[in-house]
XYZ file of C-alpha atoms in Angstrom:
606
model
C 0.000 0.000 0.000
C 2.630 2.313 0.934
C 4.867 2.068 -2.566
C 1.145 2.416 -4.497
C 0.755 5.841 -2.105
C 4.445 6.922 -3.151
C 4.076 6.260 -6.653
C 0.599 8.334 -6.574
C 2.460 10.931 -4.556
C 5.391 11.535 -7.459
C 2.927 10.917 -10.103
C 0.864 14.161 -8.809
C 3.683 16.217 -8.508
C 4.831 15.281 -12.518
C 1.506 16.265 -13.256
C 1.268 19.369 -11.782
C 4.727 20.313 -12.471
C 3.629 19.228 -16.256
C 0.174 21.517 -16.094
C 2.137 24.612 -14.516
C 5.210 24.579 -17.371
C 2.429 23.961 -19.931
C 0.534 27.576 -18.556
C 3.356 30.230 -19.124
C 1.852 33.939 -17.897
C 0.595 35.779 -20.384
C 1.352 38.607 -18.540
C 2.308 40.707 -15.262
C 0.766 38.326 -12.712
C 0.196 40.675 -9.314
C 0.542 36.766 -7.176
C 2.587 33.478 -8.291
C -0.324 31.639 -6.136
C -3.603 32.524 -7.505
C -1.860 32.760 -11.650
C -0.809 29.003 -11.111
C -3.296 26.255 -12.376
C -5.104 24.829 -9.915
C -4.146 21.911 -10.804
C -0.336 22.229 -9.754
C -1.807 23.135 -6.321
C -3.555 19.941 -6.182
C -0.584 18.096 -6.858
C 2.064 19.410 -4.694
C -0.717 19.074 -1.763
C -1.365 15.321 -2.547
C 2.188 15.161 -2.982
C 2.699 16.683 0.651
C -0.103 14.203 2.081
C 1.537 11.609 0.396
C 4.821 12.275 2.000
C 3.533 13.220 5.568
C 1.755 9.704 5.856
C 4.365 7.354 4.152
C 7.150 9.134 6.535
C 5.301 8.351 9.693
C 3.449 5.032 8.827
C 5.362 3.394 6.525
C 6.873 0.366 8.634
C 10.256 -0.183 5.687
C 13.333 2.850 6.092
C 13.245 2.814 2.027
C 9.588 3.789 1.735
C 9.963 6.522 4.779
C 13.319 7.605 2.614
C 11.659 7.999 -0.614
C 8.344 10.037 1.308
C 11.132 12.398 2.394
C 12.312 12.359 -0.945
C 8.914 13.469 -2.815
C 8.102 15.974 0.493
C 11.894 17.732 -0.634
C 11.020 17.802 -4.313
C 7.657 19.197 -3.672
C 9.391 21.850 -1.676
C 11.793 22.492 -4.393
C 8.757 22.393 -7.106
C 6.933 25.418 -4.833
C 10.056 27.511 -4.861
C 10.884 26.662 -8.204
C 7.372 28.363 -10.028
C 9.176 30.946 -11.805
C 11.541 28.865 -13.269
C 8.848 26.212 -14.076
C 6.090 28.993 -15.451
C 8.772 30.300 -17.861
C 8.599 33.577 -16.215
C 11.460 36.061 -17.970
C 13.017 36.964 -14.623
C 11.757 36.993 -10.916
C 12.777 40.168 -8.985
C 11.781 43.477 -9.710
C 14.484 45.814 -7.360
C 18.066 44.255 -6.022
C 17.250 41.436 -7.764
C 17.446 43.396 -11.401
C 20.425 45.562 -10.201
C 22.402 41.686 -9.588
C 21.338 40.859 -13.157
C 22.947 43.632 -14.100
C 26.070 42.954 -12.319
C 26.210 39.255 -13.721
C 25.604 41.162 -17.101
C 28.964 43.133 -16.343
C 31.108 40.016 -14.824
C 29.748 38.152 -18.392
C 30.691 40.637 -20.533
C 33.956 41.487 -18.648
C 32.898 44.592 -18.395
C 33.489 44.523 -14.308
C 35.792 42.223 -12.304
C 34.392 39.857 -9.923
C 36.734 40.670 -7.000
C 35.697 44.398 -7.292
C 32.401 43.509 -5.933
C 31.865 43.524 -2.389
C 29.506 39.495 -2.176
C 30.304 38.467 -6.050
C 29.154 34.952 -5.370
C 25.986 35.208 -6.616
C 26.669 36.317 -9.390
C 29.681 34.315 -10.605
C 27.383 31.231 -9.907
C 25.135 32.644 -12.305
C 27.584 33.222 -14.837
C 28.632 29.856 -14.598
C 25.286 28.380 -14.856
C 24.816 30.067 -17.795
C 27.942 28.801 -19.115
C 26.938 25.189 -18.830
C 23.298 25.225 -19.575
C 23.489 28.373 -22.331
C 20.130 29.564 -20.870
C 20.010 33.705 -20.725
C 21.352 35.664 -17.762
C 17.784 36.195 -16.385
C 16.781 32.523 -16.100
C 20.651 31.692 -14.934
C 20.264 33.747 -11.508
C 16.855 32.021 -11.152
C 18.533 29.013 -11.711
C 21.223 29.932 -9.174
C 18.725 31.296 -6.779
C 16.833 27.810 -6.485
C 20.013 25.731 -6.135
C 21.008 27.763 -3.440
C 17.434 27.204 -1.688
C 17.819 23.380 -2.138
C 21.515 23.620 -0.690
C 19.264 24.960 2.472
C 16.504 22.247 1.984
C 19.098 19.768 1.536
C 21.538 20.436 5.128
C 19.282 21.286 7.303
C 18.061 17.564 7.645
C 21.536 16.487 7.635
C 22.519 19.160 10.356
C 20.266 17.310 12.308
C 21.298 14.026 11.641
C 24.583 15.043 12.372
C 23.482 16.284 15.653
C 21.260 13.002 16.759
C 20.320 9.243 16.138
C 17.321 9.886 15.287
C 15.050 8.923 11.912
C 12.257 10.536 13.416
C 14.404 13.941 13.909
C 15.446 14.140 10.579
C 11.971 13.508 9.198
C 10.577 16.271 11.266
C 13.327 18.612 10.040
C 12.806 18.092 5.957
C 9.239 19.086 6.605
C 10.415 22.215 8.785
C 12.812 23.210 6.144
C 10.156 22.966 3.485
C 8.470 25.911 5.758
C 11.590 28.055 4.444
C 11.477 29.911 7.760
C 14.585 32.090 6.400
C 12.183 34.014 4.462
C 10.388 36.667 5.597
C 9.533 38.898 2.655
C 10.440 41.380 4.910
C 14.818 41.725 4.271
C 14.939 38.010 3.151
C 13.560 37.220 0.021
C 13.386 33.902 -2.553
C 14.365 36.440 -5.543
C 17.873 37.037 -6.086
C 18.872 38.950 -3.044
C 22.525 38.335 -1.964
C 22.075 38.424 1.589
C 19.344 35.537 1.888
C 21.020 33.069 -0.837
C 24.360 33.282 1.757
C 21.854 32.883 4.451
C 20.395 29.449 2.556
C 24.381 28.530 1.808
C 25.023 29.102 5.706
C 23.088 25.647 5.740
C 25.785 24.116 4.078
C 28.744 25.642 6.790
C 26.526 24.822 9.719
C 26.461 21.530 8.847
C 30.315 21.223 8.523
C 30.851 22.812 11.489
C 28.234 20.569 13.152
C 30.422 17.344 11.750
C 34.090 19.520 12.671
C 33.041 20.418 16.667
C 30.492 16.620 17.007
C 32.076 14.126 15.174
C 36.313 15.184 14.940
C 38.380 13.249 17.017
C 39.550 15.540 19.804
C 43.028 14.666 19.772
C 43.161 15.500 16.277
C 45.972 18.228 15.632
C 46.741 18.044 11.964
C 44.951 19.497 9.095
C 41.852 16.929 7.778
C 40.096 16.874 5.396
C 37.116 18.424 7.144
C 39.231 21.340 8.191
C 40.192 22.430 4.483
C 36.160 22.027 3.875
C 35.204 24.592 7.084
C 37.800 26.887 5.155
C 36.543 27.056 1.688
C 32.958 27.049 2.656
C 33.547 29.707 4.910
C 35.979 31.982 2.210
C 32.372 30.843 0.140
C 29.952 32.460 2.539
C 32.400 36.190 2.615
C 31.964 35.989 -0.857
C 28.218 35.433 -0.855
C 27.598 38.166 1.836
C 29.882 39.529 4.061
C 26.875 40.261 6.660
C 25.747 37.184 7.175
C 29.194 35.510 7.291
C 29.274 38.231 10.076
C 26.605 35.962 11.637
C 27.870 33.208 11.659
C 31.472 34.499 12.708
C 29.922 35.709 15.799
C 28.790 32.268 16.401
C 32.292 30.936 15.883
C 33.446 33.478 18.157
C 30.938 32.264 20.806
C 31.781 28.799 20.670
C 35.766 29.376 20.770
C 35.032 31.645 23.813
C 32.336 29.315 25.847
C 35.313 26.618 25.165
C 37.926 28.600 26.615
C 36.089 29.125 29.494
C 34.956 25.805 30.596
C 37.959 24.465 29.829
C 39.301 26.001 32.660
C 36.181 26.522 35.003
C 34.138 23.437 36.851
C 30.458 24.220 34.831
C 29.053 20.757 35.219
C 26.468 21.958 32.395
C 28.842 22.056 29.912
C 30.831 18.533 30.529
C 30.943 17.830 26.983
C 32.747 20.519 25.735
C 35.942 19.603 27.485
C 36.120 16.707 25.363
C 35.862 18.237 22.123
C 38.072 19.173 19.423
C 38.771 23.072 19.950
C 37.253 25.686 17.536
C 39.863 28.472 17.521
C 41.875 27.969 15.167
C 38.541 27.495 12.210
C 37.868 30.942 13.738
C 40.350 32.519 12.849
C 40.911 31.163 9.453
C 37.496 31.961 9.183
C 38.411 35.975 10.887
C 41.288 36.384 8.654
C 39.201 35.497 5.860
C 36.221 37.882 6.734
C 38.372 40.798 7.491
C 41.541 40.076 4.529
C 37.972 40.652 2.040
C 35.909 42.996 3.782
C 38.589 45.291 4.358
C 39.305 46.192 1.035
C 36.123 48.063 0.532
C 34.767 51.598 1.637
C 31.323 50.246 2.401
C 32.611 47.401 5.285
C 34.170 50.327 7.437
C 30.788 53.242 6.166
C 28.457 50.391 8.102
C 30.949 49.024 10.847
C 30.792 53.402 11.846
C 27.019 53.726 11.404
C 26.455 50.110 13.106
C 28.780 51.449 16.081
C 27.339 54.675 16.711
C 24.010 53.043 16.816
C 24.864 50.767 19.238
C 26.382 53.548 21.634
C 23.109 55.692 21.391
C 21.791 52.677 22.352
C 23.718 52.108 25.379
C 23.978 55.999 26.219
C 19.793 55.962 26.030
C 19.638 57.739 23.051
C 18.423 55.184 20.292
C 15.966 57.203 18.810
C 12.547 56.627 16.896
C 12.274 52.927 17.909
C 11.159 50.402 15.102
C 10.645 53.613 13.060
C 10.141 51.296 9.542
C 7.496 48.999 11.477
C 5.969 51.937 12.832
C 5.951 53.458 9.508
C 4.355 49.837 7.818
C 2.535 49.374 10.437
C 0.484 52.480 9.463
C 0.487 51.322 6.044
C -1.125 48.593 6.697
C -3.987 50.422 8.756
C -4.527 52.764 6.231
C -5.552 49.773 4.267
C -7.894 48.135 7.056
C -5.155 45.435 8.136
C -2.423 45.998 10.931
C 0.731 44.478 12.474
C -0.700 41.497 13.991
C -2.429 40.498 11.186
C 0.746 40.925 8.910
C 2.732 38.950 11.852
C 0.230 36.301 12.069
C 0.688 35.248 8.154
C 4.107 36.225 7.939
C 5.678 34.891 11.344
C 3.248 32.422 13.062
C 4.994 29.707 11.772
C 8.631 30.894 12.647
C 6.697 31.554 16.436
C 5.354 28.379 16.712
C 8.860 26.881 16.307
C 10.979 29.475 18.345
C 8.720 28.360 21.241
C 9.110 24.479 20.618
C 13.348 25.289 19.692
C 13.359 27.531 23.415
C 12.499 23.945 25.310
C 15.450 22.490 23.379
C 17.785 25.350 24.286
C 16.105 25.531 27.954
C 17.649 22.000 28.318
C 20.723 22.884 27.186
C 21.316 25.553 29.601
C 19.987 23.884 32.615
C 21.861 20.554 32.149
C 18.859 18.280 31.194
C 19.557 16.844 27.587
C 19.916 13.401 26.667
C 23.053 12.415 28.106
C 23.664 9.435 25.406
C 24.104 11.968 22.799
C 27.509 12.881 24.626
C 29.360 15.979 22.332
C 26.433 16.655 20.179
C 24.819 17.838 23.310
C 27.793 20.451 23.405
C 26.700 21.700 20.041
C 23.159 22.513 20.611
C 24.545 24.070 23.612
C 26.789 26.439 21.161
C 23.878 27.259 18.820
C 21.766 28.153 22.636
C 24.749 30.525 23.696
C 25.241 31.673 20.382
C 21.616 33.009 20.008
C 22.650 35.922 22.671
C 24.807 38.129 20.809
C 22.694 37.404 17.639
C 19.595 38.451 19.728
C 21.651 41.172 20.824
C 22.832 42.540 17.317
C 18.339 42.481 16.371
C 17.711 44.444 19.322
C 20.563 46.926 18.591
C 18.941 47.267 14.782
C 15.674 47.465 15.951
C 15.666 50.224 18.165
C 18.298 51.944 16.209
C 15.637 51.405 13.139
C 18.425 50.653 10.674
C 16.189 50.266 7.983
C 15.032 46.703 7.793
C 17.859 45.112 8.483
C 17.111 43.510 11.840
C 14.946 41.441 9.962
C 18.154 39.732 8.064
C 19.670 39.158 11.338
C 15.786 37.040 11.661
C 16.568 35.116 9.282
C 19.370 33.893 10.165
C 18.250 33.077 13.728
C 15.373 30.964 11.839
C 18.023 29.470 10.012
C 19.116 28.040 13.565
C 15.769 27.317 14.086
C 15.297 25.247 11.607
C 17.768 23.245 13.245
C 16.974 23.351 16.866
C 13.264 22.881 17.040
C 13.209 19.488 14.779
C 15.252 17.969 17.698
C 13.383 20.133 20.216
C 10.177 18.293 19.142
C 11.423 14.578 18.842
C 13.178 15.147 22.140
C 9.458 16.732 23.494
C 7.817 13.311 22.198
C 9.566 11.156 23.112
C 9.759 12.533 26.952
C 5.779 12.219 26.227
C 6.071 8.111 25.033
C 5.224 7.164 28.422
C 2.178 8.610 28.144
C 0.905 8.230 24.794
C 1.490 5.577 22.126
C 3.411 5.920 19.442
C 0.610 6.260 16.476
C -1.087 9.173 18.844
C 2.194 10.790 18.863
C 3.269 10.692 15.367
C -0.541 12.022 14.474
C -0.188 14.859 16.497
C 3.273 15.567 14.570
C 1.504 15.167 11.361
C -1.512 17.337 12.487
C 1.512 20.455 13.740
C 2.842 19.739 10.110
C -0.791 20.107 8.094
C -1.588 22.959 9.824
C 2.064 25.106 9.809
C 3.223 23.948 6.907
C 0.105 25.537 4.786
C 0.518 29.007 6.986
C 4.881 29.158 5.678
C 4.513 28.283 2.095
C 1.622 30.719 1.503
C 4.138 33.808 1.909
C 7.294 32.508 0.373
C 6.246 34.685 -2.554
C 5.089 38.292 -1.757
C 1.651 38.518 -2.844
C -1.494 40.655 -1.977
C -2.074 38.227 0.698
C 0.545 39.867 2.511
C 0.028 43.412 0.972
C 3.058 42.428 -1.634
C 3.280 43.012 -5.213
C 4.974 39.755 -7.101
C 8.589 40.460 -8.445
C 7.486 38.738 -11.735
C 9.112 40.903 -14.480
C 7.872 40.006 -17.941
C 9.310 40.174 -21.130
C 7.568 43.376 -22.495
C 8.696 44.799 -19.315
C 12.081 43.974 -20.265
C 11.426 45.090 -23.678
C 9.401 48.052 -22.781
C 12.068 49.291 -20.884
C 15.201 48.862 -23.166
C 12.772 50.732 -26.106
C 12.477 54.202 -23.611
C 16.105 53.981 -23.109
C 17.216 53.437 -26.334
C 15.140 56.060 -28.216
C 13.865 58.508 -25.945
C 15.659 62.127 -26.025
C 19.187 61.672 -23.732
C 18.827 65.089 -22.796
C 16.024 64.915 -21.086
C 15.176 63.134 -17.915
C 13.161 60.005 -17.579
C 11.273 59.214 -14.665
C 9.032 56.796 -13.199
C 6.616 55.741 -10.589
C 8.121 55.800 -6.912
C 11.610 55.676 -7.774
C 12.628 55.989 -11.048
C 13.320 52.502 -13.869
C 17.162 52.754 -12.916
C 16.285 48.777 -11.369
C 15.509 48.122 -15.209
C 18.126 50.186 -16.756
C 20.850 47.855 -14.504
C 19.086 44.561 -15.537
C 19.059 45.428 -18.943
C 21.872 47.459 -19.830
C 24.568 46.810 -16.819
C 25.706 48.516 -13.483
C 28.716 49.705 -15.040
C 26.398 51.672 -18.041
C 23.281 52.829 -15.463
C 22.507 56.282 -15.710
C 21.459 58.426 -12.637
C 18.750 60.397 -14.746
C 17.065 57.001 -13.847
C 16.593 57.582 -10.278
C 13.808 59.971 -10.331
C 10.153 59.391 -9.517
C 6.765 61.205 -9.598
C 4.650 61.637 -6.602
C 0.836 60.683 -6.734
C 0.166 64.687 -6.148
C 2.075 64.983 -9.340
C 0.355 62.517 -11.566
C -2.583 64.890 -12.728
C -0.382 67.819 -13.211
C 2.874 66.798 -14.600
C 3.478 69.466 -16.938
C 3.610 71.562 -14.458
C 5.799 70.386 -12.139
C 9.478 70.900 -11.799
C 11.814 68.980 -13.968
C 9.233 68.893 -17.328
C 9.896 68.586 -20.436
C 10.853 65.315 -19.532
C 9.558 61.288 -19.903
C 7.812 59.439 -17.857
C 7.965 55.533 -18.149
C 5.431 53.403 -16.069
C 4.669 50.002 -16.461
C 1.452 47.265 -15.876
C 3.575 46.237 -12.453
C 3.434 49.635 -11.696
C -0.462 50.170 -12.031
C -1.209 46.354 -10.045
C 1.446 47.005 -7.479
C -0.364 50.491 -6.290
C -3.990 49.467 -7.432
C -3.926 45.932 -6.667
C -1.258 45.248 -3.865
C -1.026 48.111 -2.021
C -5.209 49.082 -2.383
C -4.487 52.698 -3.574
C -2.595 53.487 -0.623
C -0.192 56.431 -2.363
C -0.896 56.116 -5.692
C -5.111 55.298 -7.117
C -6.210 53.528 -10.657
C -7.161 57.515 -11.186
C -3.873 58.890 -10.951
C -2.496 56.580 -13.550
C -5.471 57.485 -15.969
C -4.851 60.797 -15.457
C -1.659 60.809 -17.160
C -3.483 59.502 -20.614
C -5.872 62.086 -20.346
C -4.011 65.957 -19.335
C -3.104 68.454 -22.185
C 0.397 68.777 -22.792
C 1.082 64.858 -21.907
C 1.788 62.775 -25.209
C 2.312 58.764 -25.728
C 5.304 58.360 -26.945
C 5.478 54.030 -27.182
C 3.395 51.525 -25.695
C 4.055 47.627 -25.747
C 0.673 46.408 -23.857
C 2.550 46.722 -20.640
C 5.491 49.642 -20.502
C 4.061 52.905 -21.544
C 6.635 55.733 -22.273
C 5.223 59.350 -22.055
C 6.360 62.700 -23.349
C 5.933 65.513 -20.570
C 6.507 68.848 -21.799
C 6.448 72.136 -20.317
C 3.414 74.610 -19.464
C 4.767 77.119 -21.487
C 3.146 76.730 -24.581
C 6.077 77.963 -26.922
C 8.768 75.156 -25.008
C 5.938 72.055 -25.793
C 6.332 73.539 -29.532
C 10.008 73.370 -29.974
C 10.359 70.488 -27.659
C 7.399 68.408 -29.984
C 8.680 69.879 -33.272
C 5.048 69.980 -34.728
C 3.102 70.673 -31.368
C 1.529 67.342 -31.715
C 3.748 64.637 -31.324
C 7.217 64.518 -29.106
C 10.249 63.439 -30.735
C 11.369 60.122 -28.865
């Protein structure tokens, strides 16, 4: 019965992988969830069933293997739609502005090594090398391997760090939640810092094998050792910030051993046993600061970060949580409000901080499984570790550095990820006494069914969240490249919000954008354009553009009026359309200056 289920369970997912390849957009499409047919929905989630039965019934390891098997591909199906739909590119803002800088490193046009994280991008130019698809569909190619890496070592971090089956089957399904991403700094798009927060998967997991499984005695270089190194050189070159992170971490654990190494903590017992961690830390230092230090921007945010951490200790932090203060009003201009945007975006990552706090309660007070010897010390290092992390959020938070506490989230979901898939075996089976095994393993399902549902609906930003899809289409792309070709380069072009410079690096290179790009027109502008400061000029808006404001954001700053008011005002002339990027000539109020811009008075020169 089981095999019949698991064939069922990858038949379904063919077949809705097959019906969503087969329905390519035929358009901007506002959310990846509701453009999708139906029908791949239906076969991921039989897929999922499939899986979440087989791995918890199934009475053969092969059959429970293969469940976990189909439950990873699903995973990998969801977060591979854009690739699948055919969709020209998938990230409208950084995401564009790291085509552009693949474009450059292609062309030869920019080094690699003048970049400050050029991993991302040299993996895309070398996946476009071997598979000779275009730049665009190369990142998204990159972008999903890189999630898989994190799909893949998470499960194995926890093998690594117990004896348990029923462990690592709890962890593939908590990976599939992709707590990493938030939508909020961390992003499934190309976005630098969460693709070397999804690689950090990959280092935990040899650092996990270095600290649990190395011999302690051991004082020459392994194999293992020359693996921490060039995964960690990987991670600077992915993003310096989060290697940061996870330097901190190694910092923590090289410092914790020190100490009990020469004080009596019973707690920590463990750790005297184990292979020391200082000199991977500072291999890994060296590494971090030999990079970073080459570059204005690492010592421009080590100064801002530092002087927001002393107004923080001095009492002077200023506007607290300014940017969530600032959404937060967003959102109840449009009738929703924080805890309704924290419910669907962070109930999930909640749910499993709590059940990962029991596992790190243990760890502090002394009560874990004491057959697990040295592995115990580990979870003990991720416990500790979580305090300066913690710290660094709080520090961001208050200081309102933007959104960038919110990276510093995701990589403290990365660790829970880890954490609360042993948390929860550990929590059943200190409840087996009590309860037999099939009531157990049906309340585990029945967590699963109902989380798992709750994280995949806001991997992708969509109006369920009050998020525009990054779906950029090819008469976006095309749209685009037209206005900059042939409008006027004296003039100024403009856009909606900020101006198209996103598009002008995606299309035409970093190394070629133009800064006439980076101006926008306010919504008090829209119906009066020739009369604002800065005309003649162009004005470029796209169909993203209109659903992002109209549909997404509900008319919050800009309305479906002020767009159709740019059709219909005197002295405002189409210059191009596509169906989806419309370029407009603005000129002037004085009458005389629309003449000699338009040539005729009727139509603009492009």
């Amino acid at each position: 019965m089981d095999s019949g289920l698991l064939a069922l369970g990858f038949l379904s997912l063919a077949a809705g992988i097959f019906f969503a390849a087969n329905d390519p957009p035929n358009g901007y499409e506002l959310s990846v969830y509701t453009e999708t047919s139906i029908r791949f929905w239906v076969g991921v989630s039989v897929a999922f069933m499939v899986a979440l039965f087989v791995t918890f019934t199934a009475g053969q390891l092969w059959q429970r293997s293969t469940a976990l098997l189909l439950a990873g591909a699903s995973t990998v199906a969801i977060a591979g739609l854009p690739l699948v739909r055919g969709y020209r590119f998938y990230g409208s803002n950084d995401s564009l502005t790291h085509l552009g800088w693949a474009r450059d490193v292609l062309s030869g046009t920019t080094e690699p090594e003048t970049l400050f994280y050029p991993a991302l991008h040299l993996l895309t130019v070398v996946s476009h090398r071997l598979t000779g698809l275009s730049p665009e569909r190369s990142m998204m190619l990159a972008v999903l391997l890189l999630t898989t890496i994190f799909l893949v070592f998470v499960p194995l971090s926890v093998r690594a760090l117990t004896d348990s089956y029923d462990a690592v089957a709890i962890a593939v399904f908590s990976a599939a939640f992709m707590l990493p991403i938030t939508n909020l700094s961390t992003h499934i798009h190309a976005h630098s810092f969460t693709q070397a927060t999804m690689f950090t998967g990959l280092l935990l997991f040899v650092f996990f094998v270095y600290v649990a499984r190395s011999p302690s005695s051991a004082l020459s270089i392994t194999p293992i050792d020359l693996l921490l190194a060039v995964v960690s050189f990987a991670l600077v070159m992915y993003h310096p910030q989060q290697a940061a992170n996870v330097l901190l971490l190694f910092l923590t654990v090289s410092v914790v051993q020190f100490v009990v190494s020469r004080t009596p903590f019973g707690i920590a017992e463990p750790i005297r046993s184990q292979r020391r961690f200082y000199v991977p830390t500072l291999v890994f230092g060296a590494i971090f600061f030999l990079w970073t230090s080459r570059y204005e921007l690492f010592f421009s945010a080590t100064e801002y970060v530092t002087t927001t951490f002393l107004q923080f200790l001095l009492g002077s932090p200023g506007p607290i949580g300014e940017s969530v203060q600032s959404q937060g009003a967003s959102l109840s201009a449009l009738g929703a409000g924080l805890h309704e945007i924290v419910f669907k975006l962070l109930f999930p990552s909640l749910v499993l901080s709590l059940i990962a706090a029991t596992l790190m309660l243990a760890a502090l007070t002394g009560r874990l499984d004491g057959r697990l010897g040295n592995r115990n010390a580990v979870v003990l290092y991720l416990t500790l570790g979580f305090v300066p992390i913690t710290g660094i959020f709080v520090v961001y938070f208050v200081g309102s550095i933007s959104e960038q506490y919110f990276r510093h989230w995701g990589f403290m979901m990365l660790l829970v990820s880890v954490l609360a898939p042993i948390a929860l075996y550990r929590l059943l089976d200190g409840l087996s006494g009590r309860f037999s095994t099939p009531t157990l393993r049906a309340a585990t399902v029945g967590l699963l069914i109902v989380l798992l549902p709750l994280a995949l609906l806001t991997v992708f930003p969509s109006p369920y969240v009050y998020m525009p899809s990054q779906h950029v289409t090819d008469t976006q792309m095309e749209g685009y490249d037209t206005a900059f070709t042939y409008h006027n380069q004296s003039l100024d072009l403009v856009g909606v919000r900020g101006g198209p410079y996103r598009y002008s690096d995606g299309i035409q290179g970093v190394a070629a954008a133009e800064e006439e790009y980076l101006r926008g027109v306010t919504s008090e502008n829209m119906s009066r354009l020739p009369e604002t400061e800065g005309a003649p000029r162009y004005l470029a808006f796209s169909q993203f553009d209109v659903e992002r404001e109209v549909g997404a954001y509900q008319g919050l700053r800009y309305s479906q009026s002020d767009f159709s008011a740019v059709r219909s005002q005197p002295g405002v002339h189409r210059v191009s359309s596509n169906g989806d990027v419309e370029l407009y000539y603005v000129s002037s109020s004085d009458a005389d200056s629309q003449e000699s811009a338009d040539g005729d008075g009727s139509e603009p020169a492009a």
